[in-house]
Structure formats: C-alpha cells, structure tokens
Amino acid sequence: MKEAVCLVTGANRGIGKATAAGLVERGAHVIVVSRSTNRGAEVAKILNTAGPGSAESMTADLSVLDDVRTLAIRVKERHKKLDVLINNAATAAYRRHTTVDGNEMVFTVNHLAPFLLTLSLLTLLQVTKGSRIITVSSNAHRRFDLKLDNLQLQRKYGAFRAYGQSKLGNVLFTRELARLLKKKESHVTANALHPGVIATGLLGRMFGLPQSLSGILRLFYKSPAKGASTSLFLATDPSVAGITGKYFKDCQEVEPASAALDEKLSRGLWEESERLVGLRFSDAFARSAARKK
C-alpha cells in the first residue's frame, strides 16, 4: 500500500478508525473523514506516529449533501488520484429525523452520502488501475425489504427498519455501480461487506439508549479492530483484485439477501438516488474519462 491514497469516512472512531490505522500500518496515506474537526485532527495526529504511512483529516457532515460535495472538491484539490474509497460512516436513529435537504437522516447518511461521494470522486478513482470502492453494509440488510415508494419511511418508521433498509441500499448500490462500471470497461471495482455486530455507539442510538448505558452493549459484541478486518482485506488483498459487485463476510464472499439481487429494484433505487443528489453516473463517468485523457 506504499504511496496508495485511501479515504475512509467515519474514521474518527469505531471500525473506521481501526480501518484507517490498518491502512497506515500498511504504508498508505489515509484521508480521515469525520464530522468533528477536533476528533478527526486528533486521530490523524496519532496515525502519523503509528506506522510507515501517513494521515490527514477532512471534515464533513454526511447528513448535509452540500458538505459531501465540498468534501469531494477538497479531495480533488489536494490529490491527483484515489486508490481506495471506503464508505464506512453510518448512523442510526430511534426516531425519524429529516436533514437540511429534507431527506430522512439514516437514509441520507447511510446511502445518499456514499452514493454522492462515490460518483463525485470517480475522476480520482479512474486514475489508478485497480482502484477499489468498498461500502460497509450489514447483515441487517437481510431482515427488511425496500419499497421505492417509501424509501424515506414517511410511513412505518422504525429504527431497525431504517437501518436495515439503508444497509440493503448499500448492497443494491454496490451491485449496480459494479454493473455500470463494467459496462464502461472501467478497472474500478466495487464491493460491499458485513463487518459483524460491532461494539460502537451505533447500537445505543438504535435502541435509543443514553451514551452511559449504550457502553454496556460493548461487552457482548466484536471489537472495532475485528470489525475492520474485512474492510482491510477488500482494500489491500491481491486475491480480490478484479472482483466486483460482491458481498463479503469474514473475508469471504457470501451470497446477499435475495432482495439485494433484484436488478429492477437496484436500478429503481439508483435512478431515485441520482435525482435526490442531483448527479448522474453518466455525467460523473464522462468527467472522469475526460480527466483521464
């Protein structure tokens, strides 16, 4: 990973922080994306003394689409390529909230933000042959369906439903992205993964627990370091070079839920996502092709 440039969202804590640390240990330069400027800077400072690689921090609130656009602009201003993009950040909410853009919060952070960021960074991902897009999903995607006429859960909102539906969206997004990239004969690969049930604050938010009590849940689940193992495998292992559109668990390819294989559903979600973020794949890819020339 020497000289590789990687970006990890939600890298100031949990799986994202452990993933960023693993990449720095392997010699990569890591862009640590965090909602908190102070926490992101603190993590980057620690990582810069922790291995042969290096780190820098960038701040973005992934619930705000303009912040995602600004983040992509800043990355493109500072770097000429991007070898690995890891869409790791996620949230959960016990009650339904809407963002400044008028979208449901969990759907925005967990699906729309990585969708927009990925398309916006295609120009950099196209530079390196064999660059990789990795999206952290969850086996929670197996428990819920996804209705195109109720994507933002104006009806029947529930914390587990919102989270599980967004994680299904991650797998559908990955598979459709891989299909579109293949159609364009692109060398960029896209895969999704289940990290395991991890001891992070996400569990507490899903249950609506205060932070003091949510820490109790950490006694029963995987550590963030173990949760990062499949992300690191997909980002660095030569055995998965060229593999795309797949779903992984414990560093092994596994079959996702049947709903995640629904091509009509994936294309419907893709089209609606393009509309909501105001960016089409065809336009993003055309810009990347023009830059490559």
PDB file of C-alpha atoms in Angstrom:
ATOM      1  CA  MET A   1       0.000   0.000   0.000  1.00  0.00           C
ATOM      2  CA  LYS A   2       3.018   2.302  -0.161  1.00  0.00           C
ATOM      3  CA  GLU A   3       2.069   5.546  -1.953  1.00  0.00           C
ATOM      4  CA  ALA A   4      -1.588   4.469  -2.099  1.00  0.00           C
ATOM      5  CA  VAL A   5      -4.125   7.182  -1.262  1.00  0.00           C
ATOM      6  CA  CYS A   6      -7.159   5.969   0.669  1.00  0.00           C
ATOM      7  CA  LEU A   7     -10.227   7.740   2.030  1.00  0.00           C
ATOM      8  CA  VAL A   8     -12.243   6.396   4.968  1.00  0.00           C
ATOM      9  CA  THR A   9     -15.461   8.049   6.096  1.00  0.00           C
ATOM     10  CA  GLY A  10     -16.431   7.924   9.756  1.00  0.00           C
ATOM     11  CA  ALA A  11     -12.762   7.384  10.592  1.00  0.00           C
ATOM     12  CA  ASN A  12     -12.621   9.190  13.928  1.00  0.00           C
ATOM     13  CA  ARG A  13     -13.980   6.222  15.896  1.00  0.00           C
ATOM     14  CA  GLY A  14     -15.025   2.577  15.778  1.00  0.00           C
ATOM     15  CA  ILE A  15     -14.498   0.466  12.656  1.00  0.00           C
ATOM     16  CA  GLY A  16     -13.475   3.490  10.596  1.00  0.00           C
ATOM     17  CA  LYS A  17     -10.682   4.438  12.975  1.00  0.00           C
ATOM     18  CA  ALA A  18      -9.433   0.844  13.108  1.00  0.00           C
ATOM     19  CA  THR A  19      -9.576   0.629   9.308  1.00  0.00           C
ATOM     20  CA  ALA A  20      -7.613   3.855   8.910  1.00  0.00           C
ATOM     21  CA  ALA A  21      -4.999   2.609  11.388  1.00  0.00           C
ATOM     22  CA  GLY A  22      -4.656  -0.674   9.480  1.00  0.00           C
ATOM     23  CA  LEU A  23      -4.099   1.170   6.210  1.00  0.00           C
ATOM     24  CA  VAL A  24      -1.449   3.451   7.735  1.00  0.00           C
ATOM     25  CA  GLU A  25       0.300   0.391   9.182  1.00  0.00           C
ATOM     26  CA  ARG A  26       0.483  -0.952   5.625  1.00  0.00           C
ATOM     27  CA  GLY A  27       2.082   2.258   4.339  1.00  0.00           C
ATOM     28  CA  ALA A  28      -0.905   4.072   2.825  1.00  0.00           C
ATOM     29  CA  HIS A  29      -1.759   7.746   3.043  1.00  0.00           C
ATOM     30  CA  VAL A  30      -5.225   7.941   4.593  1.00  0.00           C
ATOM     31  CA  ILE A  31      -7.733  10.771   4.405  1.00  0.00           C
ATOM     32  CA  VAL A  32      -9.601  10.593   7.711  1.00  0.00           C
ATOM     33  CA  VAL A  33     -13.120  11.950   7.200  1.00  0.00           C
ATOM     34  CA  SER A  34     -15.009  12.938  10.326  1.00  0.00           C
ATOM     35  CA  ARG A  35     -17.917  15.165  11.292  1.00  0.00           C
ATOM     36  CA  SER A  36     -15.810  16.566  14.145  1.00  0.00           C
ATOM     37  CA  THR A  37     -12.824  18.689  13.162  1.00  0.00           C
ATOM     38  CA  ASN A  38     -11.109  18.184  16.516  1.00  0.00           C
ATOM     39  CA  ARG A  39     -11.611  14.421  16.656  1.00  0.00           C
ATOM     40  CA  GLY A  40     -10.530  13.953  13.062  1.00  0.00           C
ATOM     41  CA  ALA A  41      -7.393  16.011  13.592  1.00  0.00           C
ATOM     42  CA  GLU A  42      -6.608  14.086  16.768  1.00  0.00           C
ATOM     43  CA  VAL A  43      -6.916  10.716  15.012  1.00  0.00           C
ATOM     44  CA  ALA A  44      -4.774  11.893  12.093  1.00  0.00           C
ATOM     45  CA  LYS A  45      -2.109  13.120  14.525  1.00  0.00           C
ATOM     46  CA  ILE A  46      -1.999   9.730  16.263  1.00  0.00           C
ATOM     47  CA  LEU A  47      -1.889   7.832  12.968  1.00  0.00           C
ATOM     48  CA  ASN A  48       1.012   9.937  11.725  1.00  0.00           C
ATOM     49  CA  THR A  49       3.145   8.477  14.507  1.00  0.00           C
ATOM     50  CA  ALA A  50       1.765   4.935  14.353  1.00  0.00           C
ATOM     51  CA  GLY A  51       3.172   3.426  11.173  1.00  0.00           C
ATOM     52  CA  PRO A  52       5.049   3.841   7.915  1.00  0.00           C
ATOM     53  CA  GLY A  53       2.067   5.534   6.260  1.00  0.00           C
ATOM     54  CA  SER A  54       0.536   8.935   6.924  1.00  0.00           C
ATOM     55  CA  ALA A  55      -2.817  10.589   7.504  1.00  0.00           C
ATOM     56  CA  GLU A  56      -4.666  13.858   7.099  1.00  0.00           C
ATOM     57  CA  SER A  57      -8.103  14.873   8.314  1.00  0.00           C
ATOM     58  CA  MET A  58     -11.036  16.389   6.460  1.00  0.00           C
ATOM     59  CA  THR A  59     -14.338  17.426   7.971  1.00  0.00           C
ATOM     60  CA  ALA A  60     -17.795  16.771   6.546  1.00  0.00           C
ATOM     61  CA  ASP A  61     -21.281  16.312   7.936  1.00  0.00           C
ATOM     62  CA  LEU A  62     -22.534  13.463   5.754  1.00  0.00           C
ATOM     63  CA  SER A  63     -26.152  14.308   6.541  1.00  0.00           C
ATOM     64  CA  VAL A  64     -25.690  17.513   4.511  1.00  0.00           C
ATOM     65  CA  LEU A  65     -25.314  16.883   0.784  1.00  0.00           C
ATOM     66  CA  ASP A  66     -23.502  20.178   0.203  1.00  0.00           C
ATOM     67  CA  ASP A  67     -20.908  19.046   2.753  1.00  0.00           C
ATOM     68  CA  VAL A  68     -20.398  15.858   0.750  1.00  0.00           C
ATOM     69  CA  ARG A  69     -19.925  17.885  -2.435  1.00  0.00           C
ATOM     70  CA  THR A  70     -17.443  20.189  -0.700  1.00  0.00           C
ATOM     71  CA  LEU A  71     -15.526  17.202   0.661  1.00  0.00           C
ATOM     72  CA  ALA A  72     -15.144  15.766  -2.838  1.00  0.00           C
ATOM     73  CA  ILE A  73     -13.901  19.128  -4.136  1.00  0.00           C
ATOM     74  CA  ARG A  74     -11.301  19.358  -1.359  1.00  0.00           C
ATOM     75  CA  VAL A  75     -10.059  15.835  -2.016  1.00  0.00           C
ATOM     76  CA  LYS A  76      -9.678  16.585  -5.722  1.00  0.00           C
ATOM     77  CA  GLU A  77      -7.829  19.826  -4.943  1.00  0.00           C
ATOM     78  CA  ARG A  78      -5.287  18.035  -2.726  1.00  0.00           C
ATOM     79  CA  HIS A  79      -4.830  14.734  -4.552  1.00  0.00           C
ATOM     80  CA  LYS A  80      -4.290  13.567  -8.111  1.00  0.00           C
ATOM     81  CA  LYS A  81      -5.561  10.032  -7.514  1.00  0.00           C
ATOM     82  CA  LEU A  82      -7.555   7.879  -5.113  1.00  0.00           C
ATOM     83  CA  ASP A  83      -6.698   4.183  -4.821  1.00  0.00           C
ATOM     84  CA  VAL A  84      -9.263   3.126  -2.218  1.00  0.00           C
ATOM     85  CA  LEU A  85     -12.557   4.674  -1.136  1.00  0.00           C
ATOM     86  CA  ILE A  86     -14.128   3.119   1.946  1.00  0.00           C
ATOM     87  CA  ASN A  87     -17.698   4.234   2.603  1.00  0.00           C
ATOM     88  CA  ASN A  88     -17.713   3.306   6.268  1.00  0.00           C
ATOM     89  CA  ALA A  89     -19.716   6.011   8.063  1.00  0.00           C
ATOM     90  CA  ALA A  90     -23.195   5.080   9.253  1.00  0.00           C
ATOM     91  CA  THR A  91     -25.799   6.238  11.699  1.00  0.00           C
ATOM     92  CA  ALA A  92     -28.982   5.017  13.352  1.00  0.00           C
ATOM     93  CA  ALA A  93     -31.850   6.908  14.942  1.00  0.00           C
ATOM     94  CA  TYR A  94     -34.526   5.772  17.357  1.00  0.00           C
ATOM     95  CA  ARG A  95     -36.899   8.409  15.968  1.00  0.00           C
ATOM     96  CA  ARG A  96     -37.301   9.771  12.455  1.00  0.00           C
ATOM     97  CA  HIS A  97     -35.399  12.981  11.662  1.00  0.00           C
ATOM     98  CA  THR A  98     -35.056  14.946   8.444  1.00  0.00           C
ATOM     99  CA  THR A  99     -31.905  16.654   7.189  1.00  0.00           C
ATOM    100  CA  VAL A 100     -31.468  20.220   5.945  1.00  0.00           C
ATOM    101  CA  ASP A 101     -32.084  18.827   2.450  1.00  0.00           C
ATOM    102  CA  GLY A 102     -35.447  17.443   3.571  1.00  0.00           C
ATOM    103  CA  ASN A 103     -34.403  13.784   3.431  1.00  0.00           C
ATOM    104  CA  GLU A 104     -34.655  11.169   6.180  1.00  0.00           C
ATOM    105  CA  MET A 105     -31.448  11.165   8.268  1.00  0.00           C
ATOM    106  CA  VAL A 106     -30.485   7.466   8.250  1.00  0.00           C
ATOM    107  CA  PHE A 107     -31.221   7.095   4.537  1.00  0.00           C
ATOM    108  CA  THR A 108     -29.085  10.162   3.836  1.00  0.00           C
ATOM    109  CA  VAL A 109     -26.007   9.286   5.887  1.00  0.00           C
ATOM    110  CA  ASN A 110     -26.003   5.573   5.129  1.00  0.00           C
ATOM    111  CA  HIS A 111     -26.987   5.643   1.456  1.00  0.00           C
ATOM    112  CA  LEU A 112     -27.228   9.031  -0.249  1.00  0.00           C
ATOM    113  CA  ALA A 113     -23.923  10.339   1.135  1.00  0.00           C
ATOM    114  CA  PRO A 114     -21.804   7.384  -0.060  1.00  0.00           C
ATOM    115  CA  PHE A 115     -23.705   7.391  -3.351  1.00  0.00           C
ATOM    116  CA  LEU A 116     -22.911  11.065  -3.959  1.00  0.00           C
ATOM    117  CA  LEU A 117     -19.335  10.884  -2.656  1.00  0.00           C
ATOM    118  CA  THR A 118     -18.516   7.874  -4.829  1.00  0.00           C
ATOM    119  CA  LEU A 119     -19.833   9.452  -8.020  1.00  0.00           C
ATOM    120  CA  SER A 120     -18.113  12.737  -7.182  1.00  0.00           C
ATOM    121  CA  LEU A 121     -14.743  11.007  -6.742  1.00  0.00           C
ATOM    122  CA  LEU A 122     -14.855   8.845  -9.876  1.00  0.00           C
ATOM    123  CA  THR A 123     -12.427  11.238 -11.545  1.00  0.00           C
ATOM    124  CA  LEU A 124      -9.735  10.322  -8.997  1.00  0.00           C
ATOM    125  CA  LEU A 125     -10.644   6.629  -8.768  1.00  0.00           C
ATOM    126  CA  GLN A 126     -10.248   6.252 -12.531  1.00  0.00           C
ATOM    127  CA  VAL A 127      -6.598   7.362 -12.373  1.00  0.00           C
ATOM    128  CA  THR A 128      -5.245   4.232 -10.680  1.00  0.00           C
ATOM    129  CA  LYS A 129      -5.635   0.885 -12.395  1.00  0.00           C
ATOM    130  CA  GLY A 130      -7.371  -1.462  -9.986  1.00  0.00           C
ATOM    131  CA  SER A 131      -8.723   1.147  -7.592  1.00  0.00           C
ATOM    132  CA  ARG A 132     -11.324  -0.139  -5.148  1.00  0.00           C
ATOM    133  CA  ILE A 133     -14.638   1.129  -3.757  1.00  0.00           C
ATOM    134  CA  ILE A 134     -15.703  -0.582  -0.538  1.00  0.00           C
ATOM    135  CA  THR A 135     -19.008   0.031   1.197  1.00  0.00           C
ATOM    136  CA  VAL A 136     -19.675  -1.202   4.718  1.00  0.00           C
ATOM    137  CA  SER A 137     -23.135  -2.727   4.760  1.00  0.00           C
ATOM    138  CA  SER A 138     -24.550  -5.177   7.319  1.00  0.00           C
ATOM    139  CA  ASN A 139     -26.382  -8.469   7.539  1.00  0.00           C
ATOM    140  CA  ALA A 140     -29.227  -6.302   8.812  1.00  0.00           C
ATOM    141  CA  HIS A 141     -29.994  -5.895   5.096  1.00  0.00           C
ATOM    142  CA  ARG A 142     -31.449  -9.418   5.195  1.00  0.00           C
ATOM    143  CA  ARG A 143     -34.260  -8.510   7.586  1.00  0.00           C
ATOM    144  CA  PHE A 144     -36.065  -5.787   5.656  1.00  0.00           C
ATOM    145  CA  ASP A 145     -37.302  -5.066   2.171  1.00  0.00           C
ATOM    146  CA  LEU A 146     -37.062  -1.760   0.368  1.00  0.00           C
ATOM    147  CA  LYS A 147     -40.043  -0.023  -1.186  1.00  0.00           C
ATOM    148  CA  LEU A 148     -39.289   2.601  -3.793  1.00  0.00           C
ATOM    149  CA  ASP A 149     -42.458   4.489  -2.868  1.00  0.00           C
ATOM    150  CA  ASN A 150     -41.424   4.628   0.818  1.00  0.00           C
ATOM    151  CA  LEU A 151     -37.632   4.931   0.691  1.00  0.00           C
ATOM    152  CA  GLN A 152     -37.547   7.590   3.380  1.00  0.00           C
ATOM    153  CA  LEU A 153     -40.031   5.831   5.637  1.00  0.00           C
ATOM    154  CA  GLN A 154     -42.658   8.528   5.878  1.00  0.00           C
ATOM    155  CA  ARG A 155     -44.813   5.510   6.725  1.00  0.00           C
ATOM    156  CA  LYS A 156     -43.992   2.938   9.416  1.00  0.00           C
ATOM    157  CA  TYR A 157     -40.671   4.363  10.588  1.00  0.00           C
ATOM    158  CA  GLY A 158     -38.672   2.189  12.958  1.00  0.00           C
ATOM    159  CA  ALA A 159     -35.005   2.362  13.977  1.00  0.00           C
ATOM    160  CA  PHE A 160     -34.202  -1.179  12.858  1.00  0.00           C
ATOM    161  CA  ARG A 161     -36.197  -0.821   9.663  1.00  0.00           C
ATOM    162  CA  ALA A 162     -34.467   2.444   8.734  1.00  0.00           C
ATOM    163  CA  TYR A 163     -31.038   0.982   9.390  1.00  0.00           C
ATOM    164  CA  GLY A 164     -31.702  -2.368   7.706  1.00  0.00           C
ATOM    165  CA  GLN A 165     -33.266  -0.745   4.653  1.00  0.00           C
ATOM    166  CA  SER A 166     -30.288   1.594   4.263  1.00  0.00           C
ATOM    167  CA  LYS A 167     -27.899  -1.368   4.515  1.00  0.00           C
ATOM    168  CA  LEU A 168     -29.872  -3.165   1.796  1.00  0.00           C
ATOM    169  CA  GLY A 169     -29.451   0.033  -0.188  1.00  0.00           C
ATOM    170  CA  ASN A 170     -25.677  -0.304   0.250  1.00  0.00           C
ATOM    171  CA  VAL A 171     -25.642  -3.739  -1.388  1.00  0.00           C
ATOM    172  CA  LEU A 172     -28.002  -2.693  -4.178  1.00  0.00           C
ATOM    173  CA  PHE A 173     -25.866   0.399  -4.793  1.00  0.00           C
ATOM    174  CA  THR A 174     -22.674  -1.677  -4.911  1.00  0.00           C
ATOM    175  CA  ARG A 175     -24.057  -4.197  -7.360  1.00  0.00           C
ATOM    176  CA  GLU A 176     -25.484  -1.554  -9.695  1.00  0.00           C
ATOM    177  CA  LEU A 177     -22.287   0.501  -9.511  1.00  0.00           C
ATOM    178  CA  ALA A 178     -20.228  -2.572 -10.409  1.00  0.00           C
ATOM    179  CA  ARG A 179     -22.547  -3.288 -13.351  1.00  0.00           C
ATOM    180  CA  LEU A 180     -22.298   0.256 -14.685  1.00  0.00           C
ATOM    181  CA  LEU A 181     -18.512   0.360 -14.300  1.00  0.00           C
ATOM    182  CA  LYS A 182     -18.164  -2.984 -16.101  1.00  0.00           C
ATOM    183  CA  LYS A 183     -20.347  -1.682 -18.906  1.00  0.00           C
ATOM    184  CA  LYS A 184     -17.920   1.222 -19.304  1.00  0.00           C
ATOM    185  CA  GLU A 185     -14.979  -1.233 -19.219  1.00  0.00           C
ATOM    186  CA  SER A 186     -13.647   0.533 -16.143  1.00  0.00           C
ATOM    187  CA  HIS A 187     -10.920  -1.011 -13.999  1.00  0.00           C
ATOM    188  CA  VAL A 188     -12.571   0.296 -10.794  1.00  0.00           C
ATOM    189  CA  THR A 189     -14.121  -2.394  -8.589  1.00  0.00           C
ATOM    190  CA  ALA A 190     -16.934  -2.082  -6.042  1.00  0.00           C
ATOM    191  CA  ASN A 191     -17.748  -4.492  -3.214  1.00  0.00           C
ATOM    192  CA  ALA A 192     -19.817  -4.448  -0.010  1.00  0.00           C
ATOM    193  CA  LEU A 193     -19.328  -6.209   3.303  1.00  0.00           C
ATOM    194  CA  HIS A 194     -20.756  -7.186   6.660  1.00  0.00           C
ATOM    195  CA  PRO A 195     -18.310  -6.270   9.460  1.00  0.00           C
ATOM    196  CA  GLY A 196     -20.088  -8.246  12.173  1.00  0.00           C
ATOM    197  CA  VAL A 197     -22.039  -6.827  15.096  1.00  0.00           C
ATOM    198  CA  ILE A 198     -19.584  -4.302  16.469  1.00  0.00           C
ATOM    199  CA  ALA A 199     -19.256  -2.598  19.841  1.00  0.00           C
ATOM    200  CA  THR A 200     -19.882   1.008  18.813  1.00  0.00           C
ATOM    201  CA  GLY A 201     -22.248   3.816  19.796  1.00  0.00           C
ATOM    202  CA  LEU A 202     -24.409   2.916  16.798  1.00  0.00           C
ATOM    203  CA  LEU A 203     -26.098   0.188  18.821  1.00  0.00           C
ATOM    204  CA  GLY A 204     -27.044   2.607  21.575  1.00  0.00           C
ATOM    205  CA  ARG A 205     -28.543   5.076  19.098  1.00  0.00           C
ATOM    206  CA  MET A 206     -30.618   2.308  17.561  1.00  0.00           C
ATOM    207  CA  PHE A 207     -32.018   1.313  20.939  1.00  0.00           C
ATOM    208  CA  GLY A 208     -32.457   4.941  21.987  1.00  0.00           C
ATOM    209  CA  LEU A 209     -30.088   4.490  24.943  1.00  0.00           C
ATOM    210  CA  PRO A 210     -28.066   7.295  26.541  1.00  0.00           C
ATOM    211  CA  GLN A 211     -24.332   7.069  25.937  1.00  0.00           C
ATOM    212  CA  SER A 212     -23.682   5.980  29.525  1.00  0.00           C
ATOM    213  CA  LEU A 213     -25.875   2.899  29.092  1.00  0.00           C
ATOM    214  CA  SER A 214     -25.019   2.100  25.473  1.00  0.00           C
ATOM    215  CA  GLY A 215     -21.485   1.260  26.587  1.00  0.00           C
ATOM    216  CA  ILE A 216     -22.878  -1.853  28.298  1.00  0.00           C
ATOM    217  CA  LEU A 217     -23.691  -3.325  24.878  1.00  0.00           C
ATOM    218  CA  ARG A 218     -19.996  -3.273  24.011  1.00  0.00           C
ATOM    219  CA  LEU A 219     -19.394  -6.136  26.416  1.00  0.00           C
ATOM    220  CA  PHE A 220     -21.254  -8.541  24.114  1.00  0.00           C
ATOM    221  CA  TYR A 221     -20.021  -7.773  20.601  1.00  0.00           C
ATOM    222  CA  LYS A 222     -16.915  -7.688  18.391  1.00  0.00           C
ATOM    223  CA  SER A 223     -14.229  -5.064  18.846  1.00  0.00           C
ATOM    224  CA  PRO A 224     -13.836  -2.389  16.143  1.00  0.00           C
ATOM    225  CA  ALA A 225     -10.418  -3.862  15.259  1.00  0.00           C
ATOM    226  CA  LYS A 226     -12.011  -7.211  14.429  1.00  0.00           C
ATOM    227  CA  GLY A 227     -14.811  -5.446  12.600  1.00  0.00           C
ATOM    228  CA  ALA A 228     -12.289  -3.687  10.364  1.00  0.00           C
ATOM    229  CA  SER A 229     -10.688  -6.922   9.159  1.00  0.00           C
ATOM    230  CA  THR A 230     -12.934  -7.440   6.107  1.00  0.00           C
ATOM    231  CA  SER A 231     -12.665  -3.789   5.058  1.00  0.00           C
ATOM    232  CA  LEU A 232      -8.879  -4.085   5.196  1.00  0.00           C
ATOM    233  CA  PHE A 233      -8.981  -7.376   3.313  1.00  0.00           C
ATOM    234  CA  LEU A 234     -11.021  -5.853   0.478  1.00  0.00           C
ATOM    235  CA  ALA A 235      -8.824  -2.745   0.414  1.00  0.00           C
ATOM    236  CA  THR A 236      -5.453  -4.468   0.330  1.00  0.00           C
ATOM    237  CA  ASP A 237      -5.526  -8.174  -0.536  1.00  0.00           C
ATOM    238  CA  PRO A 238      -4.355  -9.089  -4.054  1.00  0.00           C
ATOM    239  CA  SER A 239      -6.703 -12.100  -4.127  1.00  0.00           C
ATOM    240  CA  VAL A 240      -9.725  -9.815  -4.639  1.00  0.00           C
ATOM    241  CA  ALA A 241      -8.181  -7.700  -7.397  1.00  0.00           C
ATOM    242  CA  GLY A 242     -10.679  -7.552 -10.244  1.00  0.00           C
ATOM    243  CA  ILE A 243     -13.542  -8.991  -8.175  1.00  0.00           C
ATOM    244  CA  THR A 244     -16.526  -6.657  -8.234  1.00  0.00           C
ATOM    245  CA  GLY A 245     -20.200  -6.447  -7.317  1.00  0.00           C
ATOM    246  CA  LYS A 246     -19.871  -8.961  -4.483  1.00  0.00           C
ATOM    247  CA  TYR A 247     -20.779  -9.150  -0.788  1.00  0.00           C
ATOM    248  CA  PHE A 248     -18.275 -10.321   1.829  1.00  0.00           C
ATOM    249  CA  LYS A 249     -18.336 -11.510   5.427  1.00  0.00           C
ATOM    250  CA  ASP A 250     -15.307 -12.584   7.488  1.00  0.00           C
ATOM    251  CA  CYS A 251     -13.067 -12.007   4.442  1.00  0.00           C
ATOM    252  CA  GLN A 252     -15.099 -14.480   2.375  1.00  0.00           C
ATOM    253  CA  GLU A 253     -17.557 -13.886  -0.425  1.00  0.00           C
ATOM    254  CA  VAL A 254     -21.111 -14.813   0.586  1.00  0.00           C
ATOM    255  CA  GLU A 255     -24.494 -14.538  -1.080  1.00  0.00           C
ATOM    256  CA  PRO A 256     -26.505 -11.464  -0.022  1.00  0.00           C
ATOM    257  CA  ALA A 257     -30.250 -11.489   0.570  1.00  0.00           C
ATOM    258  CA  SER A 258     -32.450 -12.232  -2.436  1.00  0.00           C
ATOM    259  CA  ALA A 259     -33.755  -8.639  -2.372  1.00  0.00           C
ATOM    260  CA  ALA A 260     -30.173  -7.428  -2.922  1.00  0.00           C
ATOM    261  CA  LEU A 261     -30.088  -9.413  -6.192  1.00  0.00           C
ATOM    262  CA  ASP A 262     -33.200  -7.720  -7.588  1.00  0.00           C
ATOM    263  CA  GLU A 263     -31.928  -5.834 -10.649  1.00  0.00           C
ATOM    264  CA  LYS A 264     -35.163  -3.917 -11.136  1.00  0.00           C
ATOM    265  CA  LEU A 265     -35.013  -2.720  -7.535  1.00  0.00           C
ATOM    266  CA  SER A 266     -31.341  -1.735  -7.785  1.00  0.00           C
ATOM    267  CA  ARG A 267     -31.972   0.311 -10.913  1.00  0.00           C
ATOM    268  CA  GLY A 268     -35.015   1.964  -9.393  1.00  0.00           C
ATOM    269  CA  LEU A 269     -33.047   2.910  -6.280  1.00  0.00           C
ATOM    270  CA  TRP A 270     -30.191   4.150  -8.442  1.00  0.00           C
ATOM    271  CA  GLU A 271     -32.419   6.408 -10.519  1.00  0.00           C
ATOM    272  CA  GLU A 272     -34.101   7.881  -7.453  1.00  0.00           C
ATOM    273  CA  SER A 273     -30.718   8.426  -5.794  1.00  0.00           C
ATOM    274  CA  GLU A 274     -29.428  10.265  -8.853  1.00  0.00           C
ATOM    275  CA  ARG A 275     -32.476  12.509  -8.697  1.00  0.00           C
ATOM    276  CA  LEU A 276     -32.092  13.236  -4.990  1.00  0.00           C
ATOM    277  CA  VAL A 277     -28.381  14.109  -5.136  1.00  0.00           C
ATOM    278  CA  GLY A 278     -28.537  15.888  -8.498  1.00  0.00           C
ATOM    279  CA  LEU A 279     -25.746  13.893 -10.143  1.00  0.00           C
ATOM    280  CA  ARG A 280     -25.959  11.152 -12.754  1.00  0.00           C
ATOM    281  CA  PHE A 281     -23.463   8.333 -13.215  1.00  0.00           C
ATOM    282  CA  SER A 282     -23.163   9.082 -16.924  1.00  0.00           C
ATOM    283  CA  ASP A 283     -22.098  12.652 -16.192  1.00  0.00           C
ATOM    284  CA  ALA A 284     -19.698  11.664 -13.414  1.00  0.00           C
ATOM    285  CA  PHE A 285     -18.099   8.980 -15.559  1.00  0.00           C
ATOM    286  CA  ALA A 286     -17.795  11.319 -18.540  1.00  0.00           C
ATOM    287  CA  ARG A 287     -15.893  13.785 -16.366  1.00  0.00           C
ATOM    288  CA  SER A 288     -13.588  11.024 -15.139  1.00  0.00           C
ATOM    289  CA  ALA A 289     -12.932   9.859 -18.698  1.00  0.00           C
ATOM    290  CA  ALA A 290     -12.193  13.414 -19.805  1.00  0.00           C
ATOM    291  CA  ARG A 291      -9.745  13.928 -16.903  1.00  0.00           C
ATOM    292  CA  LYS A 292      -8.022  10.617 -17.643  1.00  0.00           C
ATOM    293  CA  LYS A 293      -7.333  11.747 -21.217  1.00  0.00           C
TER     294      LYS A 293
END
